[in-house]
Amino acid sequence: MKTDRLAPHIDALNQRLAIACNMAQAARAITLPAFHTDIQAQDKSADIAGADEFDPVTAADIAAEKCLRGFIETHFPDDGIIGEEMADKPANNEWSWCLDPIDGTRGFVAGVPLWSTLIAVCYDGKPVIGIIDIPALSERYIGTHTHSESKAWKETPQGSTPLRTRPCLRINDAIIGCTEPMTMFSLGQKAAYEMIRRTARFSRLGLDAYGYALVASGRMDIILEASMKPYDILALIPVIEGAGGKITNWHGGQGFDDGSVICSGDPDLLDHVYPYLKRVLD
Amino acid sequence: MKTDRLAPHIDALNQRLAIACNMAQAARAITLPAFHTDIQAQDKSADIAGADEFDPVTAADIAAEKCLRGFIETHFPDDGIIGEEMADKPANNEWSWCLDPIDGTRGFVAGVPLWSTLIAVCYDGKPVIGIIDIPALSERYIGTHTHSESKAWKETPQGSTPLRTRPCLRINDAIIGCTEPMTMFSLGQKAAYEMIRRTARFSRLGLDAYGYALVASGRMDIILEASMKPYDILALIPVIEGAGGKITNWHGGQGFDDGSVICSGDPDLLDHVYPYLKRVLD
């Protein structure tokens, strides 16, 4: 980790954590009233030649991102911002934010209450704060990551509880998740997923970022996905790592440009999974 | 419909509806405290030669079914009972009950709050009351069906609202759902599902009975599933039909012995879907 440089900046991190929680709360006030209404989703792929996947965005996505950006520009005007729906803002310091106002817009449009707001704060390009906020369930999963300490916890109206992944030594014992195996994977990736799914205890689909929250909660063991964007991934990392898990690309690295993600609650389990992935990808 | 004989028995139906709602409430008191605890799931398929799918059942499933049966045996001792976890009880009259204490046990075990309690009441073998109760969301979907009237509504702590499916004239506009396409379908069924999914607007997975509740709510359009058991299906029928939708097997009939189910919020849309199914199944 290159976050040793963060040590003198713990106050700066804590300020951003407090604001990030306020941001998640403010976004709820925009997204929740739009949920379970007859909101019209626009198809972002309609203008893209060759795009054959419906890629929905709603007015709530855009309004929520504007709200989140407003907080950052007010409190930390030199921080960079990457968001799903609007142009990138370059940083004038070591800090940057990565926002997905509604992760799981398909679920949002279909009325499934598992969609989330994702907020990541990076220092020197590494995510040091991650928030998975689930407005419709009143659940917030938070992770922080400094050179000396990683921690994660869950906040609900009932209070705050630490997050801890569970041990899982064999793929046979694992509950595995994937949002949409029919559309996320290339042929080779699908074959790898299928082999691991058949070995695992059982699979659970359609969870978007909530699946990672369940790994951090010690309820699921592996999430295996692809076709992910950086703003889908960065906020998950401090939550998973702060709870004791590990999240990498399918090659075991920390670069997510190829969109592949594997997350395990038990870090040791990954060594049993990588060979399956390697066999099909090589 | 053979439910014309039901006309003189509306009081008997309403008595069962009131008890069925009490039953759903009582089951919540058993299932909810067991959710998000380290409940141990037993594998029902472990004793079955050749079974390769993990088939979980929890102590909460069995305790909830005992609770539900206790209500029926107390109030309607001559009614028949079919339940997922215990032996069938034959009827001494025209009435029978069909119970699934926890539909979506995999989701329950994995910590996903979309599992449900399903309660159906049949008269002359036809479902006339259906309840999809979602304890972790405090949502209850209810449908009733007599010779003169079908209706459906949703109950939450905020009150009761009528359920109404939405119009959807083309598969291209449909949001389609399926719990687990990789494991539910035979090869031919999977091909049919894939064709329809690629035509549809987008798909949403992992919903179990909640997907049918979302069709009844006018948020999704088609659910396409197979490998379903009667106790997975009967409670859904009055909810879907009471909201204005239609639910059949893949051949368009009302027999569900082959486990195939298609449900559409707009009944007219089914005529566009059956040919896809027929092409692959014939």
Short mmCIF file of N, CA, C and O in Angstrom, two decimals, chain A residues 49-121:
data_model
loop_
_atom_site.label_atom_id
_atom_site.label_comp_id
_atom_site.label_asym_id
_atom_site.label_seq_id
_atom_site.Cartn_x
_atom_site.Cartn_y
_atom_site.Cartn_z
N ALA A 49 -23.75 3.53 -31.09
CA ALA A 49 -23.86 2.58 -32.19
C ALA A 49 -23.42 1.21 -31.70
O ALA A 49 -22.40 1.07 -31.03
N GLY A 50 -24.20 0.19 -32.02
CA GLY A 50 -23.83 -1.18 -31.68
C GLY A 50 -24.22 -1.59 -30.27
O GLY A 50 -24.10 -2.75 -29.91
N ALA A 51 -24.68 -0.64 -29.44
CA ALA A 51 -25.07 -1.00 -28.08
C ALA A 51 -26.37 -1.81 -28.13
O ALA A 51 -27.33 -1.37 -28.75
N ASP A 52 -26.37 -2.99 -27.53
CA ASP A 52 -27.59 -3.79 -27.55
C ASP A 52 -28.12 -4.04 -26.15
O ASP A 52 -29.06 -4.79 -25.97
N GLU A 53 -27.52 -3.42 -25.15
CA GLU A 53 -27.98 -3.58 -23.78
C GLU A 53 -28.69 -2.32 -23.33
O GLU A 53 -28.16 -1.22 -23.50
N PHE A 54 -29.87 -2.46 -22.77
CA PHE A 54 -30.55 -1.32 -22.17
C PHE A 54 -29.73 -0.82 -20.99
O PHE A 54 -29.35 -1.58 -20.12
N ASP A 55 -29.41 0.45 -20.96
CA ASP A 55 -28.56 1.02 -19.91
C ASP A 55 -29.32 2.18 -19.28
O ASP A 55 -29.22 3.32 -19.72
N PRO A 56 -30.10 1.90 -18.25
CA PRO A 56 -31.04 2.91 -17.78
C PRO A 56 -30.39 3.98 -16.91
O PRO A 56 -29.47 3.72 -16.15
N VAL A 57 -30.85 5.18 -17.04
CA VAL A 57 -30.53 6.26 -16.10
C VAL A 57 -31.82 7.01 -15.83
O VAL A 57 -32.66 7.18 -16.72
N THR A 58 -32.00 7.42 -14.61
CA THR A 58 -33.23 8.11 -14.25
C THR A 58 -32.91 9.54 -13.84
O THR A 58 -31.76 9.88 -13.56
N ALA A 59 -33.94 10.37 -13.79
CA ALA A 59 -33.76 11.74 -13.30
C ALA A 59 -33.22 11.73 -11.87
O ALA A 59 -32.46 12.62 -11.47
N ALA A 60 -33.56 10.70 -11.10
CA ALA A 60 -33.08 10.60 -9.72
C ALA A 60 -31.57 10.39 -9.68
O ALA A 60 -30.88 10.92 -8.80
N ASP A 61 -31.03 9.58 -10.63
CA ASP A 61 -29.58 9.40 -10.72
C ASP A 61 -28.88 10.75 -10.84
O ASP A 61 -27.92 11.05 -10.13
N ILE A 62 -29.36 11.55 -11.78
CA ILE A 62 -28.68 12.81 -12.10
C ILE A 62 -28.85 13.82 -10.97
O ILE A 62 -27.89 14.47 -10.55
N ALA A 63 -30.06 13.91 -10.42
CA ALA A 63 -30.29 14.84 -9.31
C ALA A 63 -29.44 14.45 -8.10
O ALA A 63 -28.86 15.32 -7.42
N ALA A 64 -29.34 13.16 -7.83
CA ALA A 64 -28.55 12.71 -6.68
C ALA A 64 -27.06 13.00 -6.89
O ALA A 64 -26.37 13.43 -5.96
N GLU A 65 -26.57 12.80 -8.12
CA GLU A 65 -25.15 13.09 -8.35
C GLU A 65 -24.85 14.58 -8.20
O GLU A 65 -23.82 14.96 -7.62
N LYS A 66 -25.76 15.42 -8.68
CA LYS A 66 -25.56 16.88 -8.50
C LYS A 66 -25.49 17.24 -7.02
O LYS A 66 -24.68 18.04 -6.60
N CYS A 67 -26.37 16.63 -6.24
CA CYS A 67 -26.40 16.88 -4.80
C CYS A 67 -25.08 16.46 -4.17
O CYS A 67 -24.47 17.22 -3.40
N LEU A 68 -24.59 15.25 -4.51
CA LEU A 68 -23.35 14.74 -3.93
C LEU A 68 -22.17 15.65 -4.31
O LEU A 68 -21.33 15.99 -3.48
N ARG A 69 -22.12 16.05 -5.59
CA ARG A 69 -21.03 16.92 -6.05
C ARG A 69 -21.06 18.28 -5.34
O ARG A 69 -20.01 18.86 -5.05
N GLY A 70 -22.27 18.77 -5.05
CA GLY A 70 -22.39 20.05 -4.36
C GLY A 70 -21.70 20.03 -3.00
O GLY A 70 -20.99 20.97 -2.64
N PHE A 71 -21.88 18.92 -2.25
CA PHE A 71 -21.20 18.79 -0.95
C PHE A 71 -19.68 18.88 -1.13
O PHE A 71 -19.00 19.59 -0.40
N ILE A 72 -19.16 18.12 -2.10
CA ILE A 72 -17.70 18.06 -2.26
C ILE A 72 -17.16 19.43 -2.67
O ILE A 72 -16.16 19.90 -2.12
N GLU A 73 -17.84 20.06 -3.62
CA GLU A 73 -17.33 21.35 -4.11
C GLU A 73 -17.40 22.42 -3.04
O GLU A 73 -16.58 23.34 -3.03
N THR A 74 -18.36 22.29 -2.11
CA THR A 74 -18.46 23.25 -1.01
C THR A 74 -17.35 23.02 0.03
O THR A 74 -16.68 23.96 0.46
N HIS A 75 -17.18 21.76 0.43
CA HIS A 75 -16.30 21.48 1.56
C HIS A 75 -14.86 21.21 1.14
O HIS A 75 -13.93 21.49 1.90
N PHE A 76 -14.66 20.62 -0.04
CA PHE A 76 -13.32 20.22 -0.46
C PHE A 76 -13.13 20.59 -1.94
O PHE A 76 -13.04 19.71 -2.81
N PRO A 77 -13.08 21.91 -2.21
CA PRO A 77 -13.10 22.36 -3.61
C PRO A 77 -11.90 21.88 -4.43
O PRO A 77 -11.99 21.86 -5.66
N ASP A 78 -10.81 21.48 -3.79
CA ASP A 78 -9.64 21.02 -4.56
C ASP A 78 -9.65 19.52 -4.84
O ASP A 78 -8.79 19.01 -5.56
N ASP A 79 -10.59 18.78 -4.23
CA ASP A 79 -10.65 17.32 -4.45
C ASP A 79 -11.18 17.01 -5.85
O ASP A 79 -12.05 17.72 -6.36
N GLY A 80 -10.67 15.97 -6.45
CA GLY A 80 -11.18 15.51 -7.74
C GLY A 80 -12.48 14.75 -7.59
O GLY A 80 -12.81 14.25 -6.50
N ILE A 81 -13.27 14.65 -8.67
CA ILE A 81 -14.54 13.91 -8.63
C ILE A 81 -14.69 13.09 -9.92
O ILE A 81 -14.56 13.62 -11.03
N ILE A 82 -14.98 11.80 -9.74
CA ILE A 82 -15.42 10.96 -10.85
C ILE A 82 -16.82 10.47 -10.51
O ILE A 82 -17.05 9.96 -9.41
N GLY A 83 -17.78 10.69 -11.42
CA GLY A 83 -19.14 10.23 -11.15
C GLY A 83 -19.68 9.49 -12.35
O GLY A 83 -19.17 9.64 -13.46
N GLU A 84 -20.71 8.66 -12.12
CA GLU A 84 -21.21 7.86 -13.24
C GLU A 84 -21.87 8.72 -14.30
O GLU A 84 -21.77 8.45 -15.48
N GLU A 85 -22.57 9.79 -13.88
CA GLU A 85 -23.46 10.47 -14.81
C GLU A 85 -22.92 11.79 -15.37
O GLU A 85 -23.51 12.34 -16.29
N MET A 86 -21.82 12.32 -14.80
CA MET A 86 -21.33 13.64 -15.24
C MET A 86 -19.82 13.59 -15.47
O MET A 86 -19.15 12.64 -15.09
N ALA A 87 -19.29 14.67 -16.09
CA ALA A 87 -17.87 14.69 -16.49
C ALA A 87 -16.94 14.68 -15.28
O ALA A 87 -17.29 15.19 -14.21
N ASP A 88 -15.75 14.10 -15.46
CA ASP A 88 -14.76 14.05 -14.38
C ASP A 88 -14.26 15.46 -14.04
O ASP A 88 -14.14 16.31 -14.92
N LYS A 89 -13.97 15.67 -12.75
CA LYS A 89 -13.35 16.91 -12.31
C LYS A 89 -11.95 16.56 -11.80
O LYS A 89 -11.82 15.79 -10.84
N PRO A 90 -10.87 17.13 -12.40
CA PRO A 90 -9.52 16.77 -11.95
C PRO A 90 -9.22 17.32 -10.56
O PRO A 90 -9.81 18.34 -10.15
N ALA A 91 -8.33 16.65 -9.83
CA ALA A 91 -7.98 17.06 -8.47
C ALA A 91 -6.83 18.06 -8.48
O ALA A 91 -5.97 18.02 -9.35
N ASN A 92 -6.83 18.96 -7.46
CA ASN A 92 -5.70 19.85 -7.22
C ASN A 92 -4.94 19.44 -5.97
O ASN A 92 -4.16 20.22 -5.41
N ASN A 93 -5.22 18.24 -5.46
CA ASN A 93 -4.50 17.71 -4.29
C ASN A 93 -4.47 16.19 -4.40
O ASN A 93 -4.76 15.63 -5.47
N GLU A 94 -4.19 15.49 -3.30
CA GLU A 94 -4.08 14.01 -3.33
C GLU A 94 -5.44 13.32 -3.22
O GLU A 94 -5.51 12.10 -3.28
N TRP A 95 -6.51 14.08 -3.00
CA TRP A 95 -7.81 13.48 -2.70
C TRP A 95 -8.72 13.46 -3.92
O TRP A 95 -8.78 14.41 -4.68
N SER A 96 -9.45 12.36 -4.07
CA SER A 96 -10.49 12.33 -5.11
C SER A 96 -11.65 11.48 -4.64
O SER A 96 -11.52 10.60 -3.79
N TRP A 97 -12.81 11.76 -5.23
CA TRP A 97 -14.06 11.08 -4.88
C TRP A 97 -14.57 10.32 -6.09
O TRP A 97 -14.40 10.76 -7.23
N CYS A 98 -15.23 9.21 -5.81
CA CYS A 98 -15.81 8.42 -6.88
C CYS A 98 -17.26 8.10 -6.49
O CYS A 98 -17.51 7.52 -5.43
N LEU A 99 -18.21 8.51 -7.32
CA LEU A 99 -19.63 8.49 -6.95
C LEU A 99 -20.46 7.65 -7.91
O LEU A 99 -20.32 7.77 -9.13
N ASP A 100 -21.30 6.80 -7.35
CA ASP A 100 -22.36 6.19 -8.16
C ASP A 100 -23.68 6.49 -7.44
O ASP A 100 -23.99 5.86 -6.42
N PRO A 101 -24.43 7.47 -7.92
CA PRO A 101 -25.61 7.92 -7.17
C PRO A 101 -26.64 6.80 -6.98
O PRO A 101 -27.22 6.68 -5.91
N ILE A 102 -26.87 6.00 -8.03
CA ILE A 102 -27.73 4.81 -7.88
C ILE A 102 -27.03 3.64 -8.56
O ILE A 102 -27.01 3.55 -9.78
N ASP A 103 -26.42 2.78 -7.75
CA ASP A 103 -25.86 1.53 -8.27
C ASP A 103 -26.99 0.50 -8.26
O ASP A 103 -27.66 0.31 -7.25
N GLY A 104 -27.22 -0.12 -9.42
CA GLY A 104 -28.36 -1.03 -9.52
C GLY A 104 -29.60 -0.30 -10.02
O GLY A 104 -30.70 -0.48 -9.48
N THR A 105 -29.43 0.54 -11.04
CA THR A 105 -30.58 1.30 -11.55
C THR A 105 -31.65 0.36 -12.10
O THR A 105 -32.85 0.66 -12.00
N ARG A 106 -31.24 -0.78 -12.69
CA ARG A 106 -32.24 -1.74 -13.17
C ARG A 106 -33.14 -2.19 -12.02
O ARG A 106 -34.37 -2.24 -12.15
N GLY A 107 -32.53 -2.52 -10.88
CA GLY A 107 -33.31 -2.92 -9.72
C GLY A 107 -34.19 -1.77 -9.23
O GLY A 107 -35.36 -1.97 -8.87
N PHE A 108 -33.64 -0.58 -9.23
CA PHE A 108 -34.40 0.62 -8.83
C PHE A 108 -35.64 0.76 -9.69
O PHE A 108 -36.76 0.94 -9.17
N VAL A 109 -35.46 0.64 -11.02
CA VAL A 109 -36.59 0.80 -11.95
C VAL A 109 -37.61 -0.33 -11.76
O VAL A 109 -38.82 -0.12 -11.87
N ALA A 110 -37.12 -1.54 -11.47
CA ALA A 110 -38.00 -2.71 -11.33
C ALA A 110 -38.67 -2.78 -9.96
O ALA A 110 -39.49 -3.67 -9.73
N GLY A 111 -38.30 -1.89 -9.03
CA GLY A 111 -38.94 -1.88 -7.72
C GLY A 111 -38.29 -2.77 -6.68
O GLY A 111 -38.88 -3.03 -5.63
N VAL A 112 -37.05 -3.21 -6.93
CA VAL A 112 -36.34 -4.09 -5.99
C VAL A 112 -35.54 -3.22 -5.03
O VAL A 112 -34.72 -2.41 -5.47
N PRO A 113 -35.73 -3.37 -3.71
CA PRO A 113 -35.19 -2.39 -2.76
C PRO A 113 -33.72 -2.58 -2.39
O PRO A 113 -33.31 -2.17 -1.33
N LEU A 114 -32.92 -3.18 -3.28
CA LEU A 114 -31.52 -3.48 -2.94
C LEU A 114 -30.52 -2.51 -3.59
O LEU A 114 -29.32 -2.66 -3.42
N TRP A 115 -30.98 -1.53 -4.37
CA TRP A 115 -30.08 -0.56 -5.01
C TRP A 115 -29.39 0.29 -3.95
O TRP A 115 -29.85 0.37 -2.80
N SER A 116 -28.29 0.92 -4.34
CA SER A 116 -27.48 1.63 -3.35
C SER A 116 -26.91 2.91 -3.92
O SER A 116 -26.91 3.14 -5.12
N THR A 117 -26.42 3.75 -3.02
CA THR A 117 -25.57 4.88 -3.37
C THR A 117 -24.15 4.53 -2.94
O THR A 117 -23.94 4.15 -1.79
N LEU A 118 -23.20 4.64 -3.89
CA LEU A 118 -21.81 4.29 -3.60
C LEU A 118 -20.96 5.56 -3.57
O LEU A 118 -21.01 6.37 -4.50
N ILE A 119 -20.20 5.70 -2.50
CA ILE A 119 -19.31 6.85 -2.34
C ILE A 119 -17.94 6.33 -1.94
O ILE A 119 -17.82 5.61 -0.94
N ALA A 120 -16.92 6.67 -2.73
CA ALA A 120 -15.54 6.33 -2.36
C ALA A 120 -14.72 7.60 -2.26
O ALA A 120 -14.93 8.55 -3.02
N VAL A 121 -13.80 7.62 -1.30
CA VAL A 121 -12.81 8.68 -1.22
C VAL A 121 -11.44 8.03 -1.38
O VAL A 121 -11.13 7.04 -0.69
#
